[in-house]
C-alpha cells in the first residue's frame, strides 16, 4: 500500500467514531500495541525532548526500505507515533520524503500537532523525514 | 458581599465553549483572564486617548501620560510602596528580574560573591542569576526544600554569610502554590547584610502585599497574572537602591540629556524605562487593581482559600493521586500526578472535557527533580473559579484515569 | 484604489474632537493610531482566545500559540526574512537595540573596538552603544551629517577600519524624515568586515523593506509605530549571527533544560524570548501587517509621498519658517521652526486648534545640536492623513505665528 | 493681598475671556511684561530643564519676604511664570509654603501643568516651595 492508501485506511477506521472519547480510546489502544522499542536505544541522540512528553526515535535502512522504531512516555503521543510508523515503516526514502501527511488533520487529532513544543511530535515528523533524506543520500546516490 | 456569578459575568472568555463543553479555566498560574473593565480600558485607550507619553505637549499625549502616571500611583498604593518613583514598569516579572540581575549585578556583584535562590524557583528566577554569576564569576547557592516542598529555613540560615549579596526567592512557588516564609527570609538576609528580591508573580493576585512592611528591597510581578494585559509588569525597588544602581537599557525617555561626549540619565522612575513604555499595558494594570479592589483582597483571599481547601479534599479522595507540595501555607494551586499515568495524557483528556490545566515542569525543572518527577498536572485558581468547577475537574480526572489505565 | 475616506473610517480615534475641534493627528512619528481590525483582534484575544503560549496542551493555549507563531510568519513575509526563526519579538525598537548591544557586545566587542553610529540617530540608537562601550572600553565614532542633515558618505568610508565591529544607523531619521542611504552603508561596512544594524522604527510603516535584499545583519522596529499595540517590537537578525551570540535575558521559555549545574538554552527564536512574551501584542502586529497589506505598500507610499510634497510646498510659503532636514530622500515627516518663536509655544497653540504635532528634540539631541537649535516642531504623517489636514496645519501655523510674534 | 486673594483676582481677570485664544493672548502679553531676569543668573543651578522649554528661577529673601525672579525661553511658559510670581512674590515663606494653588486649574490652563516633563513648570512650582522652606529654615528658626 502507498502512504496515501494507508492514510486513507486510518481515516476510514476513525470515521466510525463519532465522539472524541472513542477516538482517544482507540488511540490509546493503538499506542499500547506499538512494537516495543529497544531500551538500549533510548540514547540522548535518539531523544526528542518536548516540553511535556519525550519521544525516542530510531531508524534503520535495509534493502531500500526504512524501518522506524519509536517510543514515548505519554500514551497519547505513543498512539500517534504508532499511526505514523504504520504510514511510514517499510517505505522507501522517497516515499517518506514525498508524503503529504493529511490523516492527522482528517481524523481530528490536529491538536496533537500544535506548534507548541509540548509533545515532540512535530519534531519527530521532521526527524523521520530527515532520516529519509539522509538514507537516500547515503545509500541511493 | 462576594457574588461569584456577578464576578464571572465580568469575564467574557468564561462564556466560551471548548470542545463543545463549558470552559473550565484552571490554568490561572500561567495567565489569568481579563475582566470587561480591563478589556474596555484597552479599547478606550486605542479608540480615544492613544498617544505616546511624556514627550508630547498636545491633548492626547497629556491624556495618555496622566493615565499612565495615574496607574503608577494606583500600583504604588496596591503594594503600599513609599513613593511612586519606586514603581518601575517593565515587560513582566522576567524582565524585572533580568533588570535587577544586570543593574544590581553591575554595581554590587563581584568575583566570589554569592547569590541565594530557592530550590523551588521558577526558571525566570534562576537563569538570570546563572547568567550574572557566569559573567561576574560569582556563585549561586541553593536554599533546599524538604520532601513536601517547603524551604528549610535552618539550612537557609547556614548558607547566609558575608559573601551573600542577594537573596532571590518567590513569594509563592508557582509549581506547588506554597507560600514561602519571606518575612523571616528577608529579616535574616538583612541581618547578614544581603539584599532581597521577592518574585511576587504568583502572589499579588492572591494575597495582600505590603512592601514596606515586608521590608524587601525589590518586589517584582507581572500584569498578565493579575487580570491585566500581557507585556507589562512591575519592579518595585527601594528608592535609595534604585538610585544607586546603573540603568539597564538605554534609549529615549531614560535620559536627561544626550551628547556624544556625555549622557546624563533621568531620575527615577524613568531611568529604568527606556524607549516607549507599554503605557496601554500599564494603564490596564491600574485598571486591574481597580477590579481587585472592587472585590476586596480579603474577600478574594477567602474565596480562593476555600477553593483550595475544597480541591485538596476532593482530589485526596481519588485513588492513586499524589499531591506535590504539601503545606499549611498554600494559595490557589494544586499540583498532582496519577499513579503510572503521564501528566500529558491527563492534560489532553481534561482538555477534551473543556478543562484547561497546565501540565509539565511549570518552568521549574529543579523542583520537579527534587520530587523525582518530570512534571505534574497543575490546577490553579482565580477569583472567578467555583466549587462546581472543581467537581468537574475531579470527575474529569476520574474519567482520564479510567481511560488511561 | 486608494480611498482615503474608507481608510479613515477604520480609525475610531480620528473621530475624536480635541479642544472642540476635529482632531488632526500629525504626531505619527511618535506613535501611529490603530485601525479597527487591530483593536478588534486585541479584544478578541482577551475575550475568546487568551491563554499563555507555548507551554500549554489545552485548546486555548494552542489557539494563542498558533496565532502568535502565525504572526511571526506574517512578519517574516512583511520584511522578507529568509526563515521565521530570524524574527524575534521584543518590547520595541529600544529593547531590540539593547538586546543586540548586550548580546553582540558580549560576543564580539572588545577593548579598543569601534562602533559607528550616525550623528542623526535617535537616543535609542545612541545610548545603548554608549553603555556598551563604557562596559567594554570600546569607542563610538560618529558619521557626520551635512548642513541639510544628510549623512556624509565620504566621511563614513574614512571612519571604517578593522576595529569597526558594528555600524548602527537608522533607515529613516526620526527628527527630519531623511532616508539614509543604507544600501551603500551596508555594502561598505561588509567590505570592511563590520556588521550592520538598521533601526527601522521610522521606515517599515512607510516603505517596502526587504532585509535579504538589503543584506543587513540586524533590522529592528516597533509595533506601535506601524498600527499595532505598544509594548511589542521585532528584532530581525541573520540566523547564523543570532545563533552565535549569547542570550540576553534569562527565564522561562528561552531554555531547553534548567538545572543548577547546567542550563541549556532553547533554539531560535525562543532563545531570545525569555518570560511570557507579549503574545497579544505580537498578534496585533501581524494584524497590523494585514492592514498595511490590504492597502498595499505601494499605494501607501504614494499617498504619503504626496502628502509630504504637499506639506513642503505649503509650509515653504510661510514667511520666517525654516525646514530642518532637506533632502530628495525623505518620508512622512517635516521638521520646522518659526523665526524667533519657540517650538513649544507653536505646539501649544496648534494643540488648541486640535492639531497634534510633536515639539522638542525628538529624542535626537545631537541632531538638534548639529543644526544649532534645541528643538523643532515636527508634523509626521500616516496613511490616514489628508491634504486638507495639511491645509489646517498651515493655517494653524500662521495663526500661531500671528499670536506669538 | 493674600495669595488667595491674588489668585481670585487672576481668576476674575480671566473670566472675561470666553475663548482660549483670548486667554492665550492675555497669557502671552503677561509673559511679555514679566520683569526682566538678570542674564547673569542664567546659571546651571538656576535652570529647570524641561523636555521642551527651559525655566530659570532665582529667589532672594529680604525683610521676611521672598522675591522671586524667573524666565523661560517659551513665551507661554513665561506667561504662567508671571502669574505665579504675581501670586508669590513679596510673600513670606509661610505664605508660599501653605498656598493651595488653585487658580491655574480655574482659569483653564491646567494643560500647562501636565505630568509630562515638558515645560518645567511643575518642577518650578516645587522649587519655589523649596526656596520658601529653605529660607524659613535659614532665617526664621
Ligand atoms: C528612529 C527611531 N529609533 C528608535 C525609536 C525608539 O522606539 P521605541 O520607543 O518604540 O522603542 C524611535 C521612536 O521613538 C525612532 O523614531
Ligand atoms: C513564580 C514565577 N516567577 C516568574 C514568572 C515569570 O513571569 P513572566 O513570564 O510574566 O515574566 C512566573 C510565571 O510564569 C512565575 O510563576
Short mmCIF file of C-alpha atoms in Angstrom, two decimals, chain C residues 133-308:
data_model
loop_
_atom_site.label_atom_id
_atom_site.label_comp_id
_atom_site.label_asym_id
_atom_site.label_seq_id
_atom_site.Cartn_x
_atom_site.Cartn_y
_atom_site.Cartn_z
CA UNK C 133 31.33 50.98 25.00
CA UNK C 134 31.72 52.07 28.58
CA UNK C 135 31.47 48.46 29.75
CA UNK C 136 33.84 47.11 27.13
CA UNK C 137 36.18 50.07 26.81
CA UNK C 138 35.25 50.37 23.15
CA UNK C 139 34.64 53.58 21.21
CA UNK C 140 31.83 55.25 19.36
CA UNK C 141 32.64 57.01 16.12
CA UNK C 142 30.10 59.34 14.64
CA UNK C 143 29.16 59.51 10.97
CA UNK C 144 28.68 63.24 10.42
CA UNK C 145 25.75 64.85 8.65
CA UNK C 146 25.98 67.80 6.30
CA UNK C 147 24.17 71.09 6.87
CA UNK C 148 20.98 69.62 5.39
CA UNK C 149 21.03 66.64 7.70
CA UNK C 150 22.21 64.11 5.12
CA UNK C 151 24.94 61.72 6.12
CA UNK C 152 28.30 62.38 4.50
CA UNK C 153 29.20 59.06 2.91
CA UNK C 154 32.76 60.02 2.10
CA UNK C 155 33.37 60.67 5.79
CA UNK C 156 31.67 57.42 6.65
CA UNK C 157 34.04 55.49 4.45
CA UNK C 158 37.00 57.12 6.11
CA UNK C 159 35.76 56.03 9.52
CA UNK C 160 35.50 52.36 8.60
CA UNK C 161 38.51 50.33 9.58
CA UNK C 162 39.49 46.99 11.02
CA UNK C 163 38.46 47.99 14.51
CA UNK C 164 34.91 48.75 13.33
CA UNK C 165 32.78 45.89 14.55
CA UNK C 166 29.33 47.30 14.05
CA UNK C 167 27.58 50.10 12.19
CA UNK C 168 24.22 51.14 13.65
CA UNK C 169 22.18 53.52 11.53
CA UNK C 170 18.54 54.50 11.18
CA UNK C 171 16.77 53.65 7.97
CA UNK C 172 14.86 56.90 8.35
CA UNK C 173 15.97 59.62 10.78
CA UNK C 174 13.07 60.38 13.06
CA UNK C 175 13.73 64.07 13.62
CA UNK C 176 13.96 65.00 9.95
CA UNK C 177 12.36 62.20 7.94
CA UNK C 178 15.53 61.81 5.88
CA UNK C 179 16.02 58.36 4.38
CA UNK C 180 19.62 57.30 4.87
CA UNK C 181 21.49 55.57 2.03
CA UNK C 182 21.57 52.30 3.94
CA UNK C 183 22.23 50.12 0.90
CA UNK C 184 25.56 51.77 0.42
CA UNK C 185 26.24 51.95 4.15
CA UNK C 186 25.63 48.21 4.48
CA UNK C 187 27.74 47.29 1.48
CA UNK C 188 30.68 49.40 2.64
CA UNK C 189 30.51 48.05 6.18
CA UNK C 190 30.55 44.49 4.94
CA UNK C 191 33.50 45.20 2.70
CA UNK C 192 35.35 46.32 5.77
CA UNK C 193 34.20 43.31 7.81
CA UNK C 194 31.73 45.10 10.07
CA UNK C 195 28.17 44.03 10.83
CA UNK C 196 25.24 46.39 10.39
CA UNK C 197 22.18 47.10 12.49
CA UNK C 198 19.44 49.14 10.85
CA UNK C 199 16.96 50.97 13.07
CA UNK C 200 13.77 50.71 11.03
CA UNK C 201 11.45 52.32 13.60
CA UNK C 202 10.54 55.11 11.15
CA UNK C 203 10.74 53.04 7.98
CA UNK C 204 8.67 49.84 7.99
CA UNK C 205 5.38 51.69 8.24
CA UNK C 206 6.22 53.88 5.25
CA UNK C 207 8.44 51.92 2.87
CA UNK C 208 8.84 48.45 1.48
CA UNK C 209 11.60 46.69 3.41
CA UNK C 210 13.37 43.59 2.17
CA UNK C 211 16.01 42.51 4.65
CA UNK C 212 17.50 39.90 2.35
CA UNK C 213 17.94 42.41 -0.43
CA UNK C 214 19.34 44.98 1.97
CA UNK C 215 21.59 42.27 3.37
CA UNK C 216 21.69 43.97 6.78
CA UNK C 217 22.65 41.81 9.73
CA UNK C 218 20.02 43.18 12.10
CA UNK C 219 16.86 45.17 11.47
CA UNK C 220 14.68 46.43 14.31
CA UNK C 221 11.30 48.13 14.57
CA UNK C 222 8.35 48.87 16.87
CA UNK C 223 4.74 47.71 16.66
CA UNK C 224 3.21 50.91 17.95
CA UNK C 225 4.62 52.93 15.07
CA UNK C 226 3.14 50.59 12.47
CA UNK C 227 -0.52 50.43 13.53
CA UNK C 228 -0.08 47.77 16.24
CA UNK C 229 -0.03 47.76 20.04
CA UNK C 230 2.52 49.36 22.30
CA UNK C 231 4.92 47.06 24.13
CA UNK C 232 5.86 44.96 21.13
CA UNK C 233 8.58 45.13 18.52
CA UNK C 234 10.72 43.00 16.31
CA UNK C 235 14.37 42.15 16.02
CA UNK C 236 15.30 40.58 12.73
CA UNK C 237 18.74 39.03 12.70
CA UNK C 238 20.60 36.74 10.35
CA UNK C 239 20.25 33.23 11.66
CA UNK C 240 23.95 32.41 11.84
CA UNK C 241 24.61 35.55 13.81
CA UNK C 242 21.71 35.10 16.19
CA UNK C 243 22.93 31.61 16.80
CA UNK C 244 26.42 32.80 17.59
CA UNK C 245 25.59 35.45 20.13
CA UNK C 246 24.55 34.61 23.70
CA UNK C 247 21.02 35.12 25.02
CA UNK C 248 20.15 38.49 26.53
CA UNK C 249 17.58 37.77 29.19
CA UNK C 250 17.15 34.52 31.09
CA UNK C 251 13.90 32.94 32.14
CA UNK C 252 11.01 30.74 31.17
CA UNK C 253 10.60 29.76 27.52
CA UNK C 254 14.19 30.54 26.48
CA UNK C 255 15.60 27.32 27.85
CA UNK C 256 15.83 23.74 26.77
CA UNK C 257 16.60 22.48 30.25
CA UNK C 258 17.49 24.02 33.59
CA UNK C 259 19.42 22.65 36.45
CA UNK C 260 21.66 24.30 38.99
CA UNK C 261 24.60 22.51 37.42
CA UNK C 262 23.87 23.29 33.79
CA UNK C 263 21.29 25.19 31.82
CA UNK C 264 20.82 24.71 28.10
CA UNK C 265 19.27 27.43 26.03
CA UNK C 266 16.47 26.94 23.55
CA UNK C 267 16.94 27.26 19.82
CA UNK C 268 15.96 30.36 17.88
CA UNK C 269 13.71 32.27 18.13
CA UNK C 270 12.84 31.32 21.71
CA UNK C 271 16.43 31.73 22.88
CA UNK C 272 15.80 35.48 22.81
CA UNK C 273 12.24 35.46 24.13
CA UNK C 274 12.59 35.00 27.88
CA UNK C 275 9.47 35.05 30.01
CA UNK C 276 5.90 35.35 28.90
CA UNK C 277 6.11 37.03 25.54
CA UNK C 278 3.69 39.84 24.79
CA UNK C 279 1.76 37.47 22.57
CA UNK C 280 -1.29 39.69 22.25
CA UNK C 281 0.97 42.49 21.14
CA UNK C 282 2.67 40.20 18.66
CA UNK C 283 -0.66 39.05 17.28
CA UNK C 284 -1.75 42.68 16.91
CA UNK C 285 1.43 43.28 14.93
CA UNK C 286 0.54 40.51 12.49
CA UNK C 287 -2.88 42.07 12.10
CA UNK C 288 -1.29 45.47 11.51
CA UNK C 289 0.67 43.92 8.67
CA UNK C 290 -2.59 42.58 7.27
CA UNK C 291 -3.96 46.10 7.43
CA UNK C 292 -0.95 47.53 5.62
CA UNK C 293 -1.14 44.77 3.01
CA UNK C 294 -4.83 45.42 2.46
CA UNK C 295 -3.90 48.92 1.37
CA UNK C 296 -0.74 47.93 -0.40
CA UNK C 297 2.65 49.30 0.49
CA UNK C 298 2.98 50.96 -2.91
CA UNK C 299 -0.32 52.80 -2.50
CA UNK C 300 0.57 53.80 0.98
CA UNK C 301 3.95 55.07 -0.10
CA UNK C 302 2.49 57.03 -2.97
CA UNK C 303 -0.08 58.69 -0.73
CA UNK C 304 2.44 59.57 1.95
CA UNK C 305 4.92 60.95 -0.57
CA UNK C 306 2.20 63.15 -1.98
CA UNK C 307 1.38 64.39 1.49
CA UNK C 308 5.00 65.20 2.19
#
